[in-house]
Short mmCIF file of N, CA and C in Angstrom, two decimals:
data_model
loop_
_atom_site.label_atom_id
_atom_site.label_comp_id
_atom_site.label_asym_id
_atom_site.label_seq_id
_atom_site.Cartn_x
_atom_site.Cartn_y
_atom_site.Cartn_z
N MET G 1223 97.00 105.04 112.78
CA MET G 1223 96.45 106.34 112.39
C MET G 1223 95.07 106.52 113.02
N SER G 1224 94.94 107.51 113.88
CA SER G 1224 93.65 107.77 114.54
C SER G 1224 92.82 108.73 113.69
N PRO G 1225 91.52 108.51 113.58
CA PRO G 1225 90.66 109.38 112.76
C PRO G 1225 90.45 110.76 113.37
N SER G 1226 90.95 110.97 114.59
CA SER G 1226 90.75 112.27 115.26
C SER G 1226 91.83 113.28 114.88
N LYS G 1227 92.66 112.92 113.91
CA LYS G 1227 93.71 113.85 113.47
C LYS G 1227 93.10 115.02 112.70
N PRO G 1228 93.65 116.23 112.85
CA PRO G 1228 93.15 117.37 112.08
C PRO G 1228 93.47 117.21 110.60
N PRO G 1229 92.65 117.78 109.70
CA PRO G 1229 92.90 117.65 108.26
C PRO G 1229 94.22 118.28 107.84
N ARG G 1230 94.71 119.22 108.63
CA ARG G 1230 95.99 119.87 108.29
C ARG G 1230 97.12 118.84 108.36
N ASP G 1231 97.07 117.94 109.36
CA ASP G 1231 98.10 116.92 109.48
C ASP G 1231 98.02 115.95 108.31
N THR G 1232 96.79 115.62 107.89
CA THR G 1232 96.62 114.71 106.76
C THR G 1232 97.18 115.34 105.49
N ARG G 1233 96.91 116.64 105.31
CA ARG G 1233 97.40 117.32 104.12
C ARG G 1233 98.93 117.35 104.12
N LEU G 1234 99.51 117.64 105.28
CA LEU G 1234 100.97 117.66 105.37
C LEU G 1234 101.53 116.27 105.10
N ARG G 1235 100.87 115.24 105.64
CA ARG G 1235 101.33 113.87 105.43
C ARG G 1235 101.26 113.52 103.95
N ASN G 1236 100.19 113.96 103.27
CA ASN G 1236 100.07 113.69 101.83
C ASN G 1236 101.17 114.38 101.05
N ARG G 1237 101.49 115.62 101.45
CA ARG G 1237 102.56 116.35 100.75
C ARG G 1237 103.90 115.65 100.95
N LEU G 1238 104.16 115.18 102.18
CA LEU G 1238 105.42 114.47 102.43
C LEU G 1238 105.45 113.16 101.64
N PHE G 1239 104.28 112.48 101.56
CA PHE G 1239 104.22 111.23 100.83
C PHE G 1239 104.50 111.46 99.34
N PHE G 1240 103.86 112.49 98.77
CA PHE G 1240 104.09 112.78 97.36
C PHE G 1240 105.53 113.20 97.11
N ALA G 1241 106.11 113.97 98.02
CA ALA G 1241 107.50 114.40 97.86
C ALA G 1241 108.43 113.19 97.87
N THR G 1242 108.14 112.22 98.75
CA THR G 1242 108.97 111.02 98.83
C THR G 1242 108.83 110.19 97.55
N VAL G 1243 107.60 110.06 97.05
CA VAL G 1243 107.37 109.28 95.82
C VAL G 1243 108.06 109.94 94.64
N ILE G 1244 107.92 111.26 94.52
CA ILE G 1244 108.55 111.97 93.40
C ILE G 1244 110.07 111.87 93.49
N ALA G 1245 110.60 112.00 94.70
CA ALA G 1245 112.05 111.87 94.86
C ALA G 1245 112.52 110.47 94.48
N ALA G 1246 111.75 109.45 94.87
CA ALA G 1246 112.12 108.07 94.53
C ALA G 1246 112.09 107.86 93.02
N ILE G 1247 111.08 108.43 92.34
CA ILE G 1247 110.99 108.29 90.89
C ILE G 1247 112.16 109.01 90.21
N VAL G 1248 112.48 110.21 90.68
CA VAL G 1248 113.60 110.97 90.08
C VAL G 1248 114.91 110.22 90.27
N VAL G 1249 115.15 109.71 91.47
CA VAL G 1249 116.38 108.96 91.73
C VAL G 1249 116.41 107.69 90.90
N GLY G 1250 115.26 107.00 90.78
CA GLY G 1250 115.20 105.79 89.97
C GLY G 1250 115.52 106.07 88.51
N LEU G 1251 114.94 107.16 87.97
CA LEU G 1251 115.21 107.50 86.58
C LEU G 1251 116.67 107.92 86.40
N TRP G 1252 117.21 108.63 87.41
CA TRP G 1252 118.60 109.07 87.31
C TRP G 1252 119.56 107.88 87.34
N LEU G 1253 119.21 106.86 88.13
CA LEU G 1253 120.06 105.68 88.21
C LEU G 1253 119.87 104.79 86.99
N ALA G 1254 118.70 104.87 86.34
CA ALA G 1254 118.39 103.96 85.23
C ALA G 1254 118.91 104.47 83.89
N ARG G 1255 119.32 105.74 83.83
CA ARG G 1255 119.73 106.28 82.53
C ARG G 1255 121.12 105.77 82.12
#
């Protein structure tokens, strides 16, 4: 990860990361019930 990336890319990366984490939690809870 280079520090010369625009903040827009970082924000998009954070949104994708949160979406992946939330999806993993939802799938985990769905499989655990």
